[in-house]
Coordinates of C-alpha atoms in Angstrom, one line a residue:
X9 CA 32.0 -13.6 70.8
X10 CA 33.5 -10.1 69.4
X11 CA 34.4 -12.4 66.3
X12 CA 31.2 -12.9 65.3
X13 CA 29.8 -9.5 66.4
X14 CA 32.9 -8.4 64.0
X15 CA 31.8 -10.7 60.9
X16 CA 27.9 -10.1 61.8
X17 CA 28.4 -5.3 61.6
X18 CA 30.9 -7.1 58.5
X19 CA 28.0 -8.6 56.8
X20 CA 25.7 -6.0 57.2
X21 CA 27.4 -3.2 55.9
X22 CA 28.8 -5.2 52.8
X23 CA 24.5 -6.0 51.9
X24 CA 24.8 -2.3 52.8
X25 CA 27.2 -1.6 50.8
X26 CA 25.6 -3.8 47.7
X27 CA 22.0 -2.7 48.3
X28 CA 23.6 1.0 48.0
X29 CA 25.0 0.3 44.9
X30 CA 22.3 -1.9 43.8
X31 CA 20.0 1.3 43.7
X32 CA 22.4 3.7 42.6
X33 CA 22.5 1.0 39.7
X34 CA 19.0 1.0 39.3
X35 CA 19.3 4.9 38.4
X36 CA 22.2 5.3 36.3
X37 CA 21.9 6.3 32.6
X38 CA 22.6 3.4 30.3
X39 CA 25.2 4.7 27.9
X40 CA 24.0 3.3 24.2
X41 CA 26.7 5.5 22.2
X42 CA 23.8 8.1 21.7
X43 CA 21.9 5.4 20.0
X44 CA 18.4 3.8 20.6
X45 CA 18.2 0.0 21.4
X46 CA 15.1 -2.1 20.0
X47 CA 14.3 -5.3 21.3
X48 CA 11.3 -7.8 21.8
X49 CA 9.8 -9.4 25.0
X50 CA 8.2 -12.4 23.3
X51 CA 4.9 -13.8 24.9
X52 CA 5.0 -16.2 27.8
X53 CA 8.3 -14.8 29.0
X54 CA 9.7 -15.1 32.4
X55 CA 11.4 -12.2 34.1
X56 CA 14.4 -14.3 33.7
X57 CA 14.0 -14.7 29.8
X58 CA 12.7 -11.1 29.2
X59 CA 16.1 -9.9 31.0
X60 CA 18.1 -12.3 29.1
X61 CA 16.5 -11.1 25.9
X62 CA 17.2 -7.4 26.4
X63 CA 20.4 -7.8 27.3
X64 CA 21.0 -10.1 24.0
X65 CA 19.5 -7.2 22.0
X66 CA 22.7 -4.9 23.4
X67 CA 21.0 -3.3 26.1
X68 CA 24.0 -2.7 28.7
X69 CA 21.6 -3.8 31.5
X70 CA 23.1 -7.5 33.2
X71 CA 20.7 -9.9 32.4
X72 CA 21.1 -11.2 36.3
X73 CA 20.9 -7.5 37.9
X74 CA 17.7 -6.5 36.0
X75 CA 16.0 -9.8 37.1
X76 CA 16.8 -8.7 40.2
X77 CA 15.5 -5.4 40.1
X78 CA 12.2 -6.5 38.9
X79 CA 12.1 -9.1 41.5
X80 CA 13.0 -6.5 44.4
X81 CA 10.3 -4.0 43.4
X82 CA 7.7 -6.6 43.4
X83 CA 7.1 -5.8 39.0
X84 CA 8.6 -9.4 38.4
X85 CA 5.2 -10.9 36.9
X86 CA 3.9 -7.5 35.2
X87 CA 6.3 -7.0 32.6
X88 CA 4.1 -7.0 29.1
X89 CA 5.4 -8.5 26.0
X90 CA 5.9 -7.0 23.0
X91 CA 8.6 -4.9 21.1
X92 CA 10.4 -1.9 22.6
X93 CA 13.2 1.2 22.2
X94 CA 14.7 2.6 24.5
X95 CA 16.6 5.5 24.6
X96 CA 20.5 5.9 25.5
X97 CA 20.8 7.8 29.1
X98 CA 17.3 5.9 30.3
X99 CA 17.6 4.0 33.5
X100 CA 17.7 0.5 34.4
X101 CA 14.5 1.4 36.6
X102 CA 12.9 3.5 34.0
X103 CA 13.4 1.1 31.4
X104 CA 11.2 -1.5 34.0
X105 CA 8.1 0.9 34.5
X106 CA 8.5 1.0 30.2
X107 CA 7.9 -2.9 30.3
X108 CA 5.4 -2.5 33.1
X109 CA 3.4 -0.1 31.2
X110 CA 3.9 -1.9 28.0
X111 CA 4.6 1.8 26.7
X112 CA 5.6 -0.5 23.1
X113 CA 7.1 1.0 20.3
X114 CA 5.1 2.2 17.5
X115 CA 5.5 1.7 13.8
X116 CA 3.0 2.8 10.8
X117 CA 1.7 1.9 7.6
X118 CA 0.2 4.1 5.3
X119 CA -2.7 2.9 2.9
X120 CA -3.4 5.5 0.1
X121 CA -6.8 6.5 -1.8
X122 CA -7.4 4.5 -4.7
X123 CA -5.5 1.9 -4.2
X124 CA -6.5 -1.6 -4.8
X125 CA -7.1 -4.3 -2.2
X126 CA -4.0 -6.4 -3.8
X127 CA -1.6 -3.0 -3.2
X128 CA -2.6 -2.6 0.6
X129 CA -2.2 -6.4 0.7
X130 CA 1.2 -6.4 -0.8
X131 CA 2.1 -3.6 1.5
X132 CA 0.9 -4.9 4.7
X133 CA 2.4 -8.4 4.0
X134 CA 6.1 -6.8 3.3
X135 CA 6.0 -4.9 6.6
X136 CA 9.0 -5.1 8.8
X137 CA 7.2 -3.9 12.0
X138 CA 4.1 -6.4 11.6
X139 CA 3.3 -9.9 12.7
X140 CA 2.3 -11.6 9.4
X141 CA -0.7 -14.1 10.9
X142 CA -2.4 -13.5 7.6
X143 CA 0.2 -13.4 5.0
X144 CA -0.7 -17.2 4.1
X145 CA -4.6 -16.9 4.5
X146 CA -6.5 -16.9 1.3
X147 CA -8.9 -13.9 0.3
X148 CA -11.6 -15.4 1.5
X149 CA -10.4 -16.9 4.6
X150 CA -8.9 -13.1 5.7
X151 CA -12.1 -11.5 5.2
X152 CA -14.0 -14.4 7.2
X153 CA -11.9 -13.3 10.0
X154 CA -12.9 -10.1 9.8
X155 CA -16.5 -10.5 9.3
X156 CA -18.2 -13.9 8.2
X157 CA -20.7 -11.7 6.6
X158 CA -18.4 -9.7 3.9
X159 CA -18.9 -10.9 0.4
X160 CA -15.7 -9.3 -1.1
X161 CA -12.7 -7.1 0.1
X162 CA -12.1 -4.5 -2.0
X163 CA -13.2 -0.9 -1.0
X164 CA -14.2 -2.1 2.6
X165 CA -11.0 -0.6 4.2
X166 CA -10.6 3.1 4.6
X167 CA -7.4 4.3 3.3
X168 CA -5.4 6.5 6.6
X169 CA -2.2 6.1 8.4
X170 CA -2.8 3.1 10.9
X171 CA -0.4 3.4 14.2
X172 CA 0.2 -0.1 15.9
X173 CA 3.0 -1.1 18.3
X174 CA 5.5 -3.3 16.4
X175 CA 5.3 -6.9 16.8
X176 CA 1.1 -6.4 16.3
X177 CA -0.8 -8.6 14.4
X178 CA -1.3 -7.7 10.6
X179 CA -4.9 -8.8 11.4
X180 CA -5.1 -5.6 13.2
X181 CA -4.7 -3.4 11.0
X182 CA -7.2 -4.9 8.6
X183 CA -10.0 -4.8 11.5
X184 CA -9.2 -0.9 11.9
X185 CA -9.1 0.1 8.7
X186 CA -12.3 -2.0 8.2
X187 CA -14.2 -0.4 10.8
X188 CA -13.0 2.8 10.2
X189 CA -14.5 2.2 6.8
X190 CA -18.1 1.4 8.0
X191 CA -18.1 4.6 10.3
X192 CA -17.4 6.9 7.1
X193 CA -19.9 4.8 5.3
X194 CA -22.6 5.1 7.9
X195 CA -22.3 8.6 8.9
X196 CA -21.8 9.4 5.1
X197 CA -24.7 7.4 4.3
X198 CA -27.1 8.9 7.5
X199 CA -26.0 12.5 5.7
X200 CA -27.2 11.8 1.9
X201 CA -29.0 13.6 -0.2
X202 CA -32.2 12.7 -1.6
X203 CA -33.8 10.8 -4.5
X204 CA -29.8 8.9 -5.2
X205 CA -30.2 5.6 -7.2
X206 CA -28.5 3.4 -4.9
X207 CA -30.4 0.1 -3.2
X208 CA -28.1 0.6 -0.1
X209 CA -24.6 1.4 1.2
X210 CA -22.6 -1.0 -0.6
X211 CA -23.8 0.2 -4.0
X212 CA -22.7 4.0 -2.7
X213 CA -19.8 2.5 -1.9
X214 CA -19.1 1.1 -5.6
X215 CA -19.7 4.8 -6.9
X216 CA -17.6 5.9 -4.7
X217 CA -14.6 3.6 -5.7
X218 CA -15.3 4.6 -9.5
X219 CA -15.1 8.3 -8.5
X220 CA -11.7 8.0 -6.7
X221 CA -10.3 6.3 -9.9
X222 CA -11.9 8.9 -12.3
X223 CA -10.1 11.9 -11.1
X224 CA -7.5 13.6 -8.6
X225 CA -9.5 16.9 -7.8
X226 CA -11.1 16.8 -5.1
X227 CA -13.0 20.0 -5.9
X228 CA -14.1 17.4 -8.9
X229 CA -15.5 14.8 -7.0
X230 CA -19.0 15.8 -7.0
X231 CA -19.6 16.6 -10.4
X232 CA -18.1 13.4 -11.3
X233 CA -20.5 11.6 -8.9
X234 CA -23.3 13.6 -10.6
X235 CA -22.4 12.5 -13.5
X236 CA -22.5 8.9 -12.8
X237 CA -25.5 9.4 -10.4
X238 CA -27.5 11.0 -13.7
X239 CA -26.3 7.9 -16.0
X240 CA -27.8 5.7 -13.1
X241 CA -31.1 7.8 -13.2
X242 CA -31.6 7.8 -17.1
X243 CA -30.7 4.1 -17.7
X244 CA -27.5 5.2 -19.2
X245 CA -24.1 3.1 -19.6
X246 CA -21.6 3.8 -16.8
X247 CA -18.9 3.6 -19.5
X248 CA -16.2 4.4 -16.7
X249 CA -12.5 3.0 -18.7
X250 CA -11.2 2.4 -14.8
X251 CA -13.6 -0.6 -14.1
X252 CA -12.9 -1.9 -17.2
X253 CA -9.0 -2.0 -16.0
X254 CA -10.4 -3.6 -13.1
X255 CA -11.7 -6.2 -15.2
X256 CA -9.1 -7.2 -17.0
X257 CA -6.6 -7.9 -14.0
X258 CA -3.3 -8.7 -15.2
X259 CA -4.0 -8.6 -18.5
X260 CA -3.8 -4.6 -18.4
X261 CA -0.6 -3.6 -19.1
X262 CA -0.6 0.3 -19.3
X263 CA -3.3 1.1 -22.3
X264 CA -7.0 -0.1 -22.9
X265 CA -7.8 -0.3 -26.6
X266 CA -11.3 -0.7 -28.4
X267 CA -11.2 -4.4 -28.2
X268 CA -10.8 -4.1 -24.2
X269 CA -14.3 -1.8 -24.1
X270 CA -16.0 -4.6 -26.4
X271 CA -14.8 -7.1 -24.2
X272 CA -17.5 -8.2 -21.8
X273 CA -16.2 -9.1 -17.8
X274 CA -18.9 -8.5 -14.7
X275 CA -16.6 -5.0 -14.7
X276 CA -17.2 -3.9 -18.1
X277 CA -19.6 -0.6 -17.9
X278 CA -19.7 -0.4 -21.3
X279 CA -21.1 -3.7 -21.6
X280 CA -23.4 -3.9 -18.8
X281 CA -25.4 -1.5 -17.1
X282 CA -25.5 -0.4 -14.0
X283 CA -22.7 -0.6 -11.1
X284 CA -20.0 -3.1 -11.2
X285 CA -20.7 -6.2 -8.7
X286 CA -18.1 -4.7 -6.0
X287 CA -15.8 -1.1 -5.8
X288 CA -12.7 -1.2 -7.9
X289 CA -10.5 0.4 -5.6
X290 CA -10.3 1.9 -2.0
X291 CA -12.3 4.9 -1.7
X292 CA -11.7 7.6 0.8
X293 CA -13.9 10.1 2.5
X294 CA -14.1 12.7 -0.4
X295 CA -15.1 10.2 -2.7
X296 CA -18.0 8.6 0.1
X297 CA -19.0 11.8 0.3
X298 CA -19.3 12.6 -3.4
X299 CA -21.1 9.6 -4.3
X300 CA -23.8 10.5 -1.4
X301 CA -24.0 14.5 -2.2
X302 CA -23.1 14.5 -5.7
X303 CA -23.3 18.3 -7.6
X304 CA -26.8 19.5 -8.4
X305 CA -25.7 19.3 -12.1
X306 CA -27.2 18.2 -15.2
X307 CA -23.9 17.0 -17.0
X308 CA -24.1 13.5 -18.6
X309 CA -20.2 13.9 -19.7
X310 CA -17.3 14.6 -19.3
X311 CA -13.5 14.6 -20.8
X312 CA -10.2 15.1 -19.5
X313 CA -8.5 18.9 -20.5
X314 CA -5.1 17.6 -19.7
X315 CA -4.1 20.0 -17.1
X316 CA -5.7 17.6 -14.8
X317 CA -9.6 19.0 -14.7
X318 CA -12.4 17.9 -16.9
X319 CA -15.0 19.9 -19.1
X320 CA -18.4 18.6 -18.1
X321 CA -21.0 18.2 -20.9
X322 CA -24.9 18.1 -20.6
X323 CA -25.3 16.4 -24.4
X324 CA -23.1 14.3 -26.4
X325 CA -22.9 17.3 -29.3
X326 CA -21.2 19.5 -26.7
X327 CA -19.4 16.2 -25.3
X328 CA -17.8 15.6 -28.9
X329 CA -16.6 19.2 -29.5
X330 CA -14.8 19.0 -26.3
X331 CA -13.5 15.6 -26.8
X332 CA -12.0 17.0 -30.2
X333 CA -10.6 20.4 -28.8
X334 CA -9.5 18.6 -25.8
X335 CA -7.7 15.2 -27.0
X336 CA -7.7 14.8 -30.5

């Protein structure tokens, strides 16, 4: 009878003894050589696979004791997927709230004004942090999954630093940057001036693609726009050189000649009046609001001085001695 009294105080003070160090466990440091770990819970994990994965990423947590430890506190079927870091010195309990939380790691990807739809594209697609569901759709078939009602691509995304936790969909990014785009439309559009030659916001939009291409300075943008806006008003040609690079595609390979300005394509402003059939480029807010409050200015012209402003021009006689002082 002592015997098993004896073997019974034995047992209890080696699950003691265990559950002691078990905790103690729980809230040591993990010692990463100063170095953060990455790894990914993918979806549809157990708690016995997600352990098993971040220990096979190089995180010195045993596979069998964090199971165990997410299992004991009752988190075992909470754990998120997704990707993670985690610091050297965090705990093995810590490190479980992290997955509880789905506190993911964050990557970025930065789209820049006046790029084209093809350059955010290419960007997005190369991304190491991103999950590429859309690299293989075609033009088309992206933009029907972002609205079945969009007619084109280019210009609709608004060009920003987009945050996302690595291991996101690429498609997410698209959808923010797209509706980030319609809010600066609409509250650029809801803020207009008056008497502007545009049928609706897309057509704004267009102007305001050609006005991000025409120039860098900001403190520009309007007097560009009312430049373009006054053509528009007097039935004048556009005759804007960036949407006839558009128009040419691959075929532009650094210089536009003559022959490319006689050239007719749907982009050609110096064949065809009016606005191009889409925008040429991804404008930002200083262009959106240009295009919608241009300058109160009279110029019909204007020529680059070289030193990266322009001399504006209310006839063509003024417009000619500038072009000859300035680039001839």
């Amino acid at each position: 009878m002592r015997l098993i009294k004896n073997l019974i105080v034995l047992c209890f003070l080696i699950a003691a003894s265990a559950a002691g160090g078990f905790y103690y466990w729980s809230q040591l440091g993990m010692d990463m050589d100063g170095a953060k770990k990455e790894f990914t819970i993918q979806p549809g994990s157990s708690v016995r696979a997600a352990a098993r994965q971040i220990e096979a990423a190089g995180v010195p947590a045993p596979a069998f004791l964090f199971e165990a430890l997410a299992r004991w506190s009752g988190k075992a079927n909470r754990l998120k997927a997704g990707s993670y870091e985690i610091e050297s010195g965090s705990t093995p309990l810590a490190l479980l709230d992290k997955l509880v939380r789905g506190d993911f790691s964050q990557a970025s990807v930065a789209i820049i004004e006046g790029w084209t739809f093809a350059q955010m594209r290419k960007l997005i697609d190369a991304h190491p942090g991103l999950r590429h569901d859309t690299s293989q759709l075609s033009e088309a078939e992206l933009i029907r999954k972002i609205n079945p009602e969009l007619s084109y691509a280019e210009g609709m995304f608004y060009p920003d630093t987009y945050l996302f936790a690595k291991g996101s969909s690429d498609l997410q990014v698209y959808q923010q940057a797209y509706a980030l785009q319609m809010k600066k439309l609409d509250e650029a559009w809801q803020a207009r001036a008056n008497g502007l030659p545009y049928k609706n916001k897309q057509e704004a939009l267009i102007m305001a693609s050609i006005i991000e291409k025409e120039t860098g300075q900001q403190a520009e943008r309007p007097l560009i726009a009312a430049v373009f806006v006054n053509r528009l008003k007097t039935g004048m040609l556009l005759q804007t050189d960036p949407t006839v690079i558009y128009g040419m595609g691959a075929k532009y390979q650094g210089k536009i000649y003559k022959k490319d300005l006689l050239t007719d394509t749907p982009y050609n402003t110096y064949t065809r009046p009016g606005l191009p059939p889409s925008p040429i480029a991804l404008p930002g807010l200083a262009s959106i609001t240009a295009a919608l409050n241009p300058a109160s200015s009279d110029a019909l012209y204007f020529v680059a001085r070289g030193d990266g402003t322009s001399h504006f021009s209310t006839n063509l006689s003024e417009h000619n001695r500038a072009v000859n002082q300035y680039q001839r």
